Amino acid sequence: MLAANPAQAFAQSEQFVRASQSVEIAAHVSEASQQFGIPEHWIYAVIRAESAGRVRAVSRAGAMGLMQLMPGTWSRQRARFSLGQDPFDPRDNVLAGTSYLREMYDRYGAQGFLAAYNAGPGRYEDWLAGRRSLPHETRRYVARIAPLLQSERMFAAAPLQARNVPAGALQPPGAARKELDEVAMPGPAANPFARPEQAAHDLFAPVSTASSQ
């Protein structure tokens, strides 16, 4: 039903645009989830934390779009998966971001992939080795997003074979593909900032250790 006055018509059009954008993003999230084996609510959690759903978001560091990809990351994922030229295109940004999230999960596991996604794998590995601390932004990011991933028990699947997905592109060299593997995220009392004492990539430790980092 059309609105009787211009103000109501404008409000209705805004609601329609927002609804259309939501549906569009939902379709892209579903596609990315199926293609890369990442649960949909993980993708939504990253989008919420990274850009608050703003398609044209740009960070002070230059990260772009819904999933806040740095230019180098975008260029690499774009070439790898034959995406378009616009990093702000919702579909391409979600596909590129989800593929990168999957890479970080395969490389660092359930306990490290969020920090690696946000800070970059080089910075995360420096932190694991004790060479540098994690950025405060990354600490806040993990603390904010981890509870969103704890809402249910989640399943991490190996990436699905699909067109434009090079075989093994999302696995470390020599890594074998795994079947569906149930992953239990850490509980709310866990601290995401304690450095592991050994080589295990574990980003979570008791809360009591937080002040020492």
GROMACS .gro file of C-alpha atoms in nm:
model
  213
    1MET     CA    1   0.000   0.000   0.000
    2LEU     CA    2   0.141   0.340  -0.102
    3ALA     CA    3   0.181   0.612   0.159
    4ALA     CA    4  -0.056   0.909   0.148
    5ASN     CA    5   0.213   1.177   0.188
    6PRO     CA    6   0.577   1.226   0.078
    7ALA     CA    7   0.722   1.175   0.427
    8GLN     CA    8   0.553   0.838   0.464
    9ALA     CA    9   0.653   0.742   0.111
   10PHE     CA   10   1.018   0.826   0.186
   11ALA     CA   11   1.007   0.625   0.508
   12GLN     CA   12   0.858   0.329   0.323
   13SER     CA   13   1.126   0.351   0.054
   14GLU     CA   14   1.400   0.358   0.318
   15GLN     CA   15   1.252   0.051   0.484
   16PHE     CA   16   1.235  -0.125   0.147
   17VAL     CA   17   1.600  -0.042   0.071
   18ARG     CA   18   1.714  -0.165   0.412
   19ALA     CA   19   1.513  -0.486   0.373
   20SER     CA   20   1.650  -0.540   0.022
   21GLN     CA   21   2.008  -0.489   0.142
   22SER     CA   22   1.952  -0.732   0.429
   23VAL     CA   23   1.819  -0.997   0.193
   24GLU     CA   24   2.108  -0.937  -0.047
   25ILE     CA   25   2.370  -0.970   0.225
   26ALA     CA   26   2.198  -1.279   0.362
   27ALA     CA   27   2.224  -1.445   0.022
   28HIS     CA   28   2.594  -1.364   0.003
   29VAL     CA   29   2.658  -1.492   0.354
   30SER     CA   30   2.479  -1.816   0.272
   31GLU     CA   31   2.684  -1.858  -0.047
   32ALA     CA   32   3.012  -1.790   0.133
   33SER     CA   33   2.920  -2.026   0.416
   34GLN     CA   34   2.854  -2.311   0.173
   35GLN     CA   35   3.159  -2.240  -0.040
   36PHE     CA   36   3.414  -2.210   0.241
   37GLY     CA   37   3.260  -2.422   0.516
   38ILE     CA   38   3.230  -2.138   0.770
   39PRO     CA   39   2.909  -2.124   0.980
   40GLU     CA   40   2.684  -1.837   0.878
   41HIS     CA   41   2.667  -1.691   1.226
   42TRP     CA   42   3.047  -1.670   1.237
   43ILE     CA   43   3.036  -1.457   0.921
   44TYR     CA   44   2.760  -1.236   1.060
   45ALA     CA   45   2.958  -1.194   1.384
   46VAL     CA   46   3.264  -1.076   1.192
   47ILE     CA   47   3.057  -0.837   0.980
   48ARG     CA   48   2.894  -0.696   1.292
   49ALA     CA   49   3.225  -0.643   1.469
   50GLU     CA   50   3.418  -0.520   1.165
   51SER     CA   51   3.178  -0.283   0.989
   52ALA     CA   52   2.842  -0.291   1.170
   53GLY     CA   53   2.697  -0.392   0.834
   54ARG     CA   54   2.813  -0.077   0.650
   55VAL     CA   55   2.891  -0.173   0.292
   56ARG     CA   56   3.113   0.133   0.228
   57ALA     CA   57   3.298   0.125   0.560
   58VAL     CA   58   3.667   0.223   0.551
   59SER     CA   59   3.890   0.205   0.858
   60ARG     CA   60   4.170   0.447   0.946
   61ALA     CA   61   4.415   0.175   0.839
   62GLY     CA   62   4.243   0.142   0.501
   63ALA     CA   63   4.042  -0.179   0.556
   64MET     CA   64   3.742  -0.190   0.327
   65GLY     CA   65   3.383  -0.307   0.315
   66LEU     CA   66   3.162  -0.535   0.518
   67MET     CA   67   3.443  -0.762   0.634
   68GLN     CA   68   3.709  -0.488   0.645
   69LEU     CA   69   3.973  -0.630   0.415
   70MET     CA   70   4.309  -0.459   0.379
   71PRO     CA   71   4.403  -0.376   0.018
   72GLY     CA   72   4.668  -0.647  -0.001
   73THR     CA   73   4.436  -0.912   0.138
   74TRP     CA   74   4.159  -0.807  -0.097
   75SER     CA   75   4.390  -0.819  -0.400
   76ARG     CA   76   4.515  -1.166  -0.310
   77GLN     CA   77   4.170  -1.315  -0.245
   78ARG     CA   78   4.024  -1.140  -0.549
   79ALA     CA   79   4.284  -1.297  -0.777
   80ARG     CA   80   4.256  -1.636  -0.612
   81PHE     CA   81   3.879  -1.662  -0.642
   82SER     CA   82   3.822  -1.462  -0.963
   83LEU     CA   83   3.620  -1.188  -0.794
   84GLY     CA   84   3.528  -0.847  -0.936
   85GLN     CA   85   3.724  -0.524  -0.917
   86ASP     CA   86   3.517  -0.345  -0.651
   87PRO     CA   87   3.624  -0.430  -0.293
   88PHE     CA   88   3.299  -0.275  -0.166
   89ASP     CA   89   3.076  -0.505  -0.369
   90PRO     CA   90   2.885  -0.690  -0.094
   91ARG     CA   91   2.907  -1.033  -0.253
   92ASP     CA   92   3.274  -1.014  -0.343
   93ASN     CA   93   3.370  -0.862  -0.010
   94VAL     CA   94   3.186  -1.132   0.184
   95LEU     CA   95   3.335  -1.409  -0.030
   96ALA     CA   96   3.686  -1.267   0.002
   97GLY     CA   97   3.650  -1.207   0.375
   98THR     CA   98   3.507  -1.551   0.443
   99SER     CA   99   3.779  -1.721   0.240
  100TYR     CA  100   4.039  -1.531   0.442
  101LEU     CA  101   3.864  -1.620   0.768
  102ARG     CA  102   3.881  -1.984   0.660
  103GLU     CA  103   4.252  -1.952   0.587
  104MET     CA  104   4.314  -1.813   0.934
  105TYR     CA  105   4.106  -2.092   1.090
  106ASP     CA  106   4.294  -2.363   0.902
  107ARG     CA  107   4.628  -2.210   0.994
  108TYR     CA  108   4.572  -2.116   1.360
  109GLY     CA  109   4.272  -2.317   1.475
  110ALA     CA  110   3.966  -2.217   1.674
  111GLN     CA  111   4.170  -2.036   1.938
  112GLY     CA  112   4.373  -1.809   1.711
  113PHE     CA  113   4.186  -1.734   1.392
  114LEU     CA  114   4.003  -1.425   1.517
  115ALA     CA  115   4.320  -1.251   1.633
  116ALA     CA  116   4.501  -1.346   1.312
  117TYR     CA  117   4.210  -1.219   1.100
  118ASN     CA  118   4.210  -0.884   1.277
  119ALA     CA  119   4.581  -0.824   1.338
  120GLY     CA  120   4.717  -1.019   1.044
  121PRO     CA  121   4.902  -1.351   1.053
  122GLY     CA  122   5.244  -1.187   1.080
  123ARG     CA  123   5.152  -0.988   1.390
  124TYR     CA  124   4.978  -1.287   1.546
  125GLU     CA  125   5.283  -1.509   1.491
  126ASP     CA  126   5.506  -1.239   1.640
  127TRP     CA  127   5.281  -1.244   1.947
  128LEU     CA  128   5.299  -1.624   1.968
  129ALA     CA  129   5.678  -1.602   1.955
  130GLY     CA  130   5.688  -1.330   2.221
  131ARG     CA  131   5.835  -1.068   1.988
  132ARG     CA  132   5.547  -0.820   1.998
  133SER     CA  133   5.224  -0.768   2.185
  134LEU     CA  134   4.883  -0.787   2.025
  135PRO     CA  135   4.734  -0.448   1.936
  136HIS     CA  136   4.478  -0.317   2.183
  137GLU     CA  137   4.230  -0.306   1.896
  138THR     CA  138   4.276  -0.680   1.841
  139ARG     CA  139   4.233  -0.752   2.212
  140ARG     CA  140   3.907  -0.559   2.215
  141TYR     CA  141   3.801  -0.722   1.889
  142VAL     CA  142   3.848  -1.077   2.020
  143ALA     CA  143   3.679  -0.992   2.349
  144ARG     CA  144   3.382  -0.847   2.162
  145ILE     CA  145   3.339  -1.110   1.894
  146ALA     CA  146   3.420  -1.435   2.080
  147PRO     CA  147   3.092  -1.432   2.280
  148LEU     CA  148   2.900  -1.400   1.952
  149LEU     CA  149   3.056  -1.728   1.840
  150GLN     CA  150   2.974  -1.904   2.168
  151SER     CA  151   2.598  -1.897   2.128
  152GLU     CA  152   2.584  -2.258   2.016
  153ARG     CA  153   2.809  -2.553   1.940
  154MET     CA  154   2.955  -2.501   1.597
  155PHE     CA  155   3.085  -2.717   1.319
  156ALA     CA  156   3.392  -2.634   1.113
  157ALA     CA  157   3.384  -2.806   0.776
  158ALA     CA  158   3.660  -2.838   0.520
  159PRO     CA  159   3.601  -2.596   0.232
  160LEU     CA  160   3.364  -2.729  -0.030
  161GLN     CA  161   3.495  -2.796  -0.377
  162ALA     CA  162   3.337  -2.539  -0.606
  163ARG     CA  163   3.402  -2.352  -0.926
  164ASN     CA  164   3.683  -2.093  -0.896
  165VAL     CA  165   3.815  -2.248  -0.574
  166PRO     CA  166   4.166  -2.385  -0.639
  167ALA     CA  167   4.222  -2.725  -0.481
  168GLY     CA  168   4.401  -2.682  -0.150
  169ALA     CA  169   4.388  -2.303  -0.164
  170LEU     CA  170   4.253  -2.281   0.189
  171GLN     CA  171   4.480  -2.540   0.347
  172PRO     CA  172   4.840  -2.510   0.467
  173PRO     CA  173   5.091  -2.691   0.242
  174GLY     CA  174   5.063  -3.066   0.287
  175ALA     CA  175   4.761  -3.045   0.516
  176ALA     CA  176   4.501  -3.315   0.471
  177ARG     CA  177   4.136  -3.226   0.436
  178LYS     CA  178   3.926  -3.311   0.738
  179GLU     CA  179   3.569  -3.423   0.774
  180LEU     CA  180   3.318  -3.223   0.976
  181ASP     CA  181   3.478  -3.153   1.311
  182GLU     CA  182   3.281  -3.026   1.609
  183VAL     CA  183   3.440  -2.725   1.772
  184ALA     CA  184   3.347  -2.605   2.122
  185MET     CA  185   3.441  -2.239   2.168
  186PRO     CA  186   3.584  -2.138   2.508
  187GLY     CA  187   3.348  -2.036   2.786
  188PRO     CA  188   3.265  -1.675   2.885
  189ALA     CA  189   3.521  -1.674   3.167
  190ALA     CA  190   3.812  -1.737   2.933
  191ASN     CA  191   4.070  -1.464   2.875
  192PRO     CA  192   4.168  -1.426   2.508
  193PHE     CA  193   4.497  -1.248   2.572
  194ALA     CA  194   4.731  -1.484   2.760
  195ARG     CA  195   5.028  -1.593   2.552
  196PRO     CA  196   5.070  -1.972   2.536
  197GLU     CA  197   5.389  -2.098   2.696
  198GLN     CA  198   5.440  -2.364   2.433
  199ALA     CA  199   5.396  -2.378   2.060
  200ALA     CA  200   5.026  -2.465   2.073
  201HIS     CA  201   4.820  -2.187   1.915
  202ASP     CA  202   4.593  -2.125   2.212
  203LEU     CA  203   4.467  -1.771   2.250
  204PHE     CA  204   4.263  -1.834   2.564
  205ALA     CA  205   4.369  -1.868   2.928
  206PRO     CA  206   4.221  -1.804   3.276
  207VAL     CA  207   4.106  -1.449   3.346
  208SER     CA  208   4.358  -1.414   3.630
  209THR     CA  209   4.643  -1.390   3.381
  210ALA     CA  210   4.502  -1.088   3.198
  211SER     CA  211   4.679  -0.822   3.405
  212SER     CA  212   5.021  -0.972   3.343
  213GLN     CA  213   5.008  -0.924   2.967
   0.00000   0.00000   0.00000
